[in-house]
Short mmCIF file of C-alpha atoms in Angstrom, two decimals:
data_model
loop_
_atom_site.label_atom_id
_atom_site.label_comp_id
_atom_site.label_asym_id
_atom_site.label_seq_id
_atom_site.Cartn_x
_atom_site.Cartn_y
_atom_site.Cartn_z
CA MET Y 1 53.20 -52.58 -26.39
CA ARG Y 2 50.47 -50.20 -25.29
CA TYR Y 3 50.83 -46.86 -23.53
CA LYS Y 4 48.55 -45.36 -20.93
CA PRO Y 5 46.69 -42.03 -20.83
CA HIS Y 6 48.60 -38.82 -21.38
CA VAL Y 7 48.60 -35.69 -19.22
CA PHE Y 8 49.23 -32.09 -20.34
CA GLU Y 9 50.21 -29.62 -17.62
CA LEU Y 10 52.42 -26.73 -16.55
CA ASP Y 11 55.73 -28.09 -15.30
CA GLN Y 12 57.45 -24.85 -14.31
CA VAL Y 13 56.80 -21.10 -14.51
CA ALA Y 14 59.14 -18.17 -13.90
CA LEU Y 15 57.45 -14.90 -12.98
CA SER Y 16 59.41 -11.63 -12.92
CA ILE Y 17 58.19 -9.22 -10.24
CA SER Y 18 58.89 -5.64 -9.26
CA GLN Y 19 59.24 -6.23 -5.50
CA GLN Y 20 60.35 -9.01 -3.23
CA LEU Y 21 57.54 -11.13 -1.79
CA PRO Y 22 57.29 -11.24 2.02
CA PRO Y 23 57.89 -14.68 3.61
CA LYS Y 24 54.26 -14.88 4.77
CA THR Y 25 53.02 -14.43 1.22
CA ILE Y 26 55.28 -17.22 0.01
CA GLU Y 27 54.12 -19.50 2.83
CA GLY Y 28 50.51 -18.82 1.93
CA LEU Y 29 51.07 -19.62 -1.74
CA VAL Y 30 52.90 -22.86 -0.97
CA ALA Y 31 50.03 -23.92 1.29
CA LEU Y 32 47.64 -23.57 -1.67
CA SER Y 33 49.70 -25.99 -3.75
CA PRO Y 34 51.48 -28.40 -1.38
CA HIS Y 35 52.87 -30.51 -4.24
CA SER Y 36 54.45 -27.50 -5.89
CA GLU Y 37 57.89 -26.04 -5.35
CA LEU Y 38 58.37 -22.27 -5.10
CA ARG Y 39 61.57 -20.28 -4.77
CA GLN Y 40 62.41 -16.59 -5.05
CA ILE Y 41 65.64 -15.22 -6.51
CA LEU Y 42 67.20 -11.86 -7.33
CA ARG Y 43 67.62 -11.65 -11.08
CA PRO Y 44 71.13 -10.76 -12.25
CA SER Y 45 71.16 -7.21 -13.58
CA LYS Y 46 71.89 -6.69 -17.28
CA ASN Y 47 71.43 -2.90 -17.15
CA THR Y 48 68.22 -3.00 -19.14
CA THR Y 49 64.90 -1.33 -18.48
CA TYR Y 50 63.29 -4.78 -18.36
CA ASP Y 51 65.55 -6.02 -15.58
CA ARG Y 52 65.44 -2.82 -13.57
CA ALA Y 53 61.64 -2.88 -13.57
CA TYR Y 54 61.45 -6.55 -12.53
CA PRO Y 55 64.53 -7.25 -10.38
CA PHE Y 56 63.05 -10.29 -8.61
CA GLN Y 57 61.82 -13.59 -9.90
CA ILE Y 58 59.69 -16.35 -8.40
CA ILE Y 59 59.86 -19.81 -9.91
CA PHE Y 60 57.16 -22.34 -9.19
CA SER Y 61 56.66 -25.92 -10.33
CA ARG Y 62 53.44 -27.75 -11.13
CA PRO Y 63 51.08 -25.10 -9.70
CA SER Y 64 47.54 -26.09 -8.81
CA LYS Y 65 44.51 -24.23 -10.17
CA LYS Y 66 43.91 -22.87 -6.66
CA PHE Y 67 47.48 -21.52 -6.62
CA LEU Y 68 47.08 -19.77 -9.99
CA ARG Y 69 43.77 -18.19 -8.96
CA ALA Y 70 45.25 -16.90 -5.70
CA LEU Y 71 48.53 -15.64 -7.14
CA PRO Y 72 47.24 -12.30 -8.60
CA ILE Y 73 45.46 -11.58 -5.32
CA GLU Y 74 48.56 -12.32 -3.26
CA LEU Y 75 50.70 -10.16 -5.55
CA GLY Y 76 48.36 -7.20 -5.02
CA THR Y 77 50.00 -4.07 -6.43
CA ILE Y 78 53.29 -5.82 -7.22
CA ALA Y 79 53.88 -5.66 -10.97
CA ALA Y 80 54.49 -9.07 -12.53
CA ARG Y 81 55.05 -10.65 -15.92
CA VAL Y 82 55.57 -14.22 -17.04
CA SER Y 83 59.17 -14.65 -18.21
CA SER Y 84 59.27 -18.37 -19.00
CA VAL Y 85 57.12 -21.49 -18.93
CA GLU Y 86 57.63 -25.21 -19.34
CA LEU Y 87 54.63 -26.84 -21.02
CA ALA Y 88 54.78 -30.58 -20.46
CA MET Y 89 53.19 -33.83 -21.55
CA ASP Y 90 53.59 -37.17 -19.77
CA ILE Y 91 52.69 -40.51 -21.35
CA ALA Y 92 52.91 -43.53 -19.05
CA ALA Y 93 54.54 -46.78 -20.15
CA ASP Y 94 54.76 -50.28 -18.68
CA ASP Y 95 58.51 -49.97 -18.10
CA ALA Y 96 61.47 -47.69 -18.69
CA SER Y 97 62.55 -49.39 -21.94
CA GLU Y 98 59.14 -48.74 -23.50
CA ALA Y 99 59.31 -45.12 -22.33
CA ILE Y 100 62.61 -44.73 -24.21
CA VAL Y 101 61.07 -46.26 -27.35
CA LEU Y 102 58.31 -43.65 -27.24
CA MET Y 103 60.81 -40.83 -26.71
CA ARG Y 104 62.74 -41.99 -29.79
CA HIS Y 105 59.54 -42.11 -31.80
CA PHE Y 106 58.73 -38.54 -30.79
CA TRP Y 107 62.04 -37.23 -32.16
CA SER Y 108 61.76 -39.23 -35.38
CA SER Y 109 58.28 -37.90 -36.17
CA THR Y 110 58.23 -34.22 -35.10
CA VAL Y 111 59.21 -30.86 -36.55
CA PHE Y 112 58.89 -27.72 -34.44
CA LYS Y 113 57.34 -24.61 -35.92
CA GLY Y 114 58.61 -21.04 -35.78
CA LYS Y 115 61.90 -19.31 -36.33
CA SER Y 116 62.69 -19.59 -32.61
CA ALA Y 117 63.15 -23.37 -32.83
CA GLY Y 118 66.84 -24.20 -33.07
CA THR Y 119 68.64 -27.10 -34.69
CA ALA Y 120 71.17 -28.09 -32.01
CA VAL Y 121 69.97 -31.46 -30.70
CA GLN Y 122 71.87 -33.05 -27.83
CA HIS Y 123 71.53 -36.45 -26.19
CA ALA Y 124 72.38 -37.03 -22.54
CA GLU Y 125 72.91 -40.78 -22.06
CA ARG Y 126 73.03 -40.54 -18.27
CA HIS Y 127 69.49 -39.21 -17.98
CA ALA Y 128 68.03 -40.85 -21.13
CA ALA Y 129 67.25 -37.29 -22.16
CA THR Y 130 67.32 -35.39 -25.43
CA TYR Y 131 67.27 -31.61 -25.92
CA LEU Y 132 66.64 -29.22 -28.79
CA ASN Y 133 68.29 -25.94 -27.88
CA ALA Y 134 67.62 -22.68 -29.69
CA PRO Y 135 70.57 -20.24 -29.83
CA ASN Y 136 68.50 -17.49 -28.20
CA LYS Y 137 66.85 -19.93 -25.75
CA GLU Y 138 63.38 -18.69 -26.74
CA PHE Y 139 62.04 -22.11 -27.71
CA ASN Y 140 63.65 -25.26 -26.37
CA VAL Y 141 62.47 -28.85 -26.30
CA CYS Y 142 63.37 -31.40 -23.64
CA THR Y 143 62.45 -35.06 -23.36
CA TYR Y 144 63.48 -37.77 -20.92
CA ALA Y 145 62.44 -41.29 -20.05
CA ASP Y 146 64.23 -42.23 -16.84
CA LYS Y 147 61.76 -41.01 -14.21
CA THR Y 148 58.22 -41.58 -12.99
CA GLY Y 149 55.33 -39.21 -13.67
CA LYS Y 150 55.22 -35.90 -11.85
CA LEU Y 151 52.46 -33.95 -13.62
CA SER Y 152 49.61 -35.99 -12.15
CA SER Y 153 49.19 -38.08 -9.02
CA LYS Y 154 47.61 -40.75 -11.26
CA LEU Y 155 50.97 -41.29 -12.95
CA ALA Y 156 53.16 -40.73 -9.88
CA SER Y 157 54.46 -44.31 -9.78
CA GLU Y 158 54.41 -45.00 -13.52
CA PRO Y 159 57.45 -44.99 -15.82
CA ILE Y 160 56.84 -42.18 -18.29
CA SER Y 161 58.03 -40.49 -21.42
CA HIS Y 162 58.20 -36.81 -20.50
CA PHE Y 163 58.08 -34.09 -23.16
CA GLU Y 164 58.54 -30.35 -22.55
CA LEU Y 165 58.22 -27.26 -24.69
CA ARG Y 166 60.15 -24.47 -22.93
CA LEU Y 167 59.24 -20.90 -23.85
CA GLN Y 168 61.28 -17.91 -22.69
CA GLY Y 169 60.91 -14.25 -23.58
CA THR Y 170 58.25 -11.95 -24.92
CA ARG Y 171 57.94 -13.27 -28.47
CA PRO Y 172 57.27 -16.99 -27.86
CA LEU Y 173 55.11 -16.31 -24.82
CA SER Y 174 53.03 -13.75 -26.73
CA ASP Y 175 52.66 -16.17 -29.64
CA ALA Y 176 51.39 -18.77 -27.17
CA GLY Y 177 48.87 -16.32 -25.71
CA ILE Y 178 50.59 -16.16 -22.31
CA LEU Y 179 50.68 -12.50 -21.32
CA SER Y 180 49.70 -12.75 -17.64
CA VAL Y 181 49.21 -15.20 -14.79
CA GLY Y 182 45.51 -15.33 -15.68
CA ASP Y 183 46.40 -16.75 -19.10
CA LEU Y 184 48.07 -19.71 -17.40
CA LEU Y 185 44.87 -20.59 -15.55
CA HIS Y 186 42.86 -21.08 -18.74
CA PHE Y 187 45.65 -22.19 -21.05
CA ASN Y 188 44.71 -24.89 -23.57
CA HIS Y 189 47.79 -27.10 -23.54
CA GLN Y 190 46.71 -29.61 -26.15
CA ARG Y 191 45.77 -26.86 -28.61
CA TYR Y 192 49.18 -25.23 -28.18
CA TRP Y 193 51.03 -28.52 -28.77
CA ALA Y 194 48.95 -29.11 -31.88
CA ASN Y 195 49.87 -25.64 -33.20
CA ALA Y 196 53.55 -25.59 -32.17
CA VAL Y 197 54.56 -29.09 -33.27
CA ARG Y 198 54.04 -30.82 -36.61
CA PHE Y 199 53.73 -34.61 -36.50
CA PHE Y 200 54.67 -36.85 -39.43
CA GLN Y 201 54.97 -40.45 -40.44
CA PRO Y 202 58.75 -40.73 -40.83
CA PRO Y 203 60.06 -42.21 -44.11
CA THR Y 204 60.46 -45.98 -44.01
CA THR Y 205 62.48 -46.49 -47.20
CA LYS Y 206 65.47 -44.82 -48.82
CA ILE Y 207 63.32 -44.10 -51.86
CA GLN Y 208 61.01 -42.00 -49.67
CA VAL Y 209 64.00 -40.14 -48.25
CA GLY Y 210 65.33 -39.52 -51.75
CA ARG Y 211 62.00 -38.12 -52.91
CA ALA Y 212 61.87 -35.85 -49.89
CA LEU Y 213 65.23 -34.37 -50.89
CA GLY Y 214 64.15 -33.08 -54.28
CA SER Y 215 61.14 -32.70 -56.54
CA GLU Y 216 62.77 -33.58 -59.87
CA LYS Y 217 61.92 -36.95 -61.40
CA VAL Y 218 64.83 -39.38 -61.28
CA SER Y 219 65.22 -43.16 -61.18
CA GLU Y 220 64.78 -45.15 -57.99
CA THR Y 221 68.48 -45.96 -58.10
CA ALA Y 222 69.26 -42.22 -58.08
CA LEU Y 223 66.81 -41.69 -55.20
CA VAL Y 224 68.57 -44.35 -53.13
CA LYS Y 225 71.98 -42.80 -53.84
CA ARG Y 226 70.65 -39.41 -52.81
CA ALA Y 227 69.31 -40.90 -49.58
CA ASN Y 228 72.58 -42.69 -48.85
CA ARG Y 229 74.51 -39.42 -49.14
CA LEU Y 230 72.22 -37.81 -46.57
CA LEU Y 231 72.22 -40.77 -44.18
CA SER Y 232 76.02 -40.88 -44.22
CA LYS Y 233 76.14 -37.19 -43.28
CA ILE Y 234 73.77 -37.48 -40.34
CA ALA Y 235 75.09 -40.76 -38.94
CA THR Y 236 77.04 -38.74 -36.37
CA VAL Y 237 73.96 -37.06 -34.88
CA LYS Y 238 72.04 -40.16 -33.91
CA LEU Y 239 70.03 -39.84 -30.72
CA ASN Y 240 70.28 -43.11 -28.81
CA GLY Y 241 69.61 -45.10 -31.97
CA ASN Y 242 67.47 -42.48 -33.68
CA ILE Y 243 67.71 -39.19 -35.58
CA SER Y 244 65.75 -35.99 -35.16
CA LEU Y 245 63.36 -35.37 -38.05
CA HIS Y 246 63.48 -31.68 -37.11
CA GLN Y 247 67.22 -31.61 -37.77
CA MET Y 248 66.80 -33.39 -41.07
CA VAL Y 249 64.24 -30.81 -42.23
CA ARG Y 250 66.09 -27.72 -40.96
CA LEU Y 251 69.66 -28.71 -41.76
CA HIS Y 252 69.31 -30.99 -44.77
CA ASN Y 253 66.27 -29.53 -46.57
CA LEU Y 254 64.03 -32.58 -46.30
CA GLU Y 255 60.74 -31.55 -47.92
CA PHE Y 256 57.49 -31.62 -45.93
CA GLY Y 257 55.43 -32.41 -49.01
CA ALA Y 258 56.99 -35.84 -49.38
CA LEU Y 259 56.02 -36.86 -45.83
CA GLU Y 260 52.60 -37.82 -44.49
CA GLU Y 261 51.50 -35.34 -41.81
CA VAL Y 262 49.18 -36.45 -38.99
CA THR Y 263 47.35 -34.56 -36.27
CA LEU Y 264 48.37 -34.58 -32.62
CA ASP Y 265 45.29 -36.68 -31.79
CA VAL Y 266 46.25 -39.30 -34.39
CA TRP Y 267 49.85 -39.31 -33.13
CA LEU Y 268 48.70 -39.77 -29.52
CA LEU Y 269 46.34 -42.60 -30.48
CA ALA Y 270 49.13 -44.39 -32.34
CA ALA Y 271 51.44 -43.81 -29.37
CA LYS Y 272 48.95 -45.30 -26.93
CA ARG Y 273 48.63 -48.37 -29.14
CA GLY Y 274 52.37 -48.66 -29.64
CA GLU Y 275 51.89 -48.43 -33.41
CA PHE Y 276 55.16 -46.77 -34.38
CA THR Y 277 56.49 -46.19 -37.85
CA ILE Y 278 60.17 -47.15 -37.69
CA PRO Y 279 62.19 -44.73 -39.85
CA VAL Y 280 64.68 -46.10 -42.33
CA TRP Y 281 67.65 -44.63 -40.42
CA ALA Y 282 66.77 -46.61 -37.28
CA ARG Y 283 66.87 -49.97 -39.04
#
């Protein structure tokens, strides 16, 4: 099992604007990025200064570099601010079943940084998709493995594992360095993923799980019992045969120090080679 090259790109951007764009302006922008989708909506009012200043919103998908360079010019004097982005990574597989394996591996080996990351993980069987939803919707994670690539024409016909980090609101966007449309043009996707997500080798034995649940020295028998208590609690939150490491850390106090952390580059290299560490709870 070997996976093909990965692609980091913008999947979708929502831009809040102070005035409605004329149809000709929209037509011109779409012409600059024919593979993108663009729609304009009136934002629902919430009686806040933020919404009154930016009553309209344009949402565009997979914008080209030419599109992003032209957008500030086309906007002219119209005030605009980025309100949400979807930062995506596609990794191509030989078939859909291998794409699902990689998606499972992602959830079993990642913990998301920041207070904005929630703990509510949901699995949608119909779309082979898994979501991590923050209560305030500032930082959400979405993965799926039932479609072909859409971030790059090179992967357009390939089965893929698709991973998204969805940022919404001032705090997560500011932390990511996205304050304007110009920031999107020069955004370093791989650096952001490396900073926002921690990658680990998941525990492969119950003894490792037991050690990750406490620092005191106890017998191996006690460590296994400790692990069994945890695994029985989280059996109900399995994600298509796997469990989210993020949930285990946030909800069950699994300790980082007991796990081997790897860099994004090392994780990607292992993913391309199909060299997955199967966690004890998936056996």
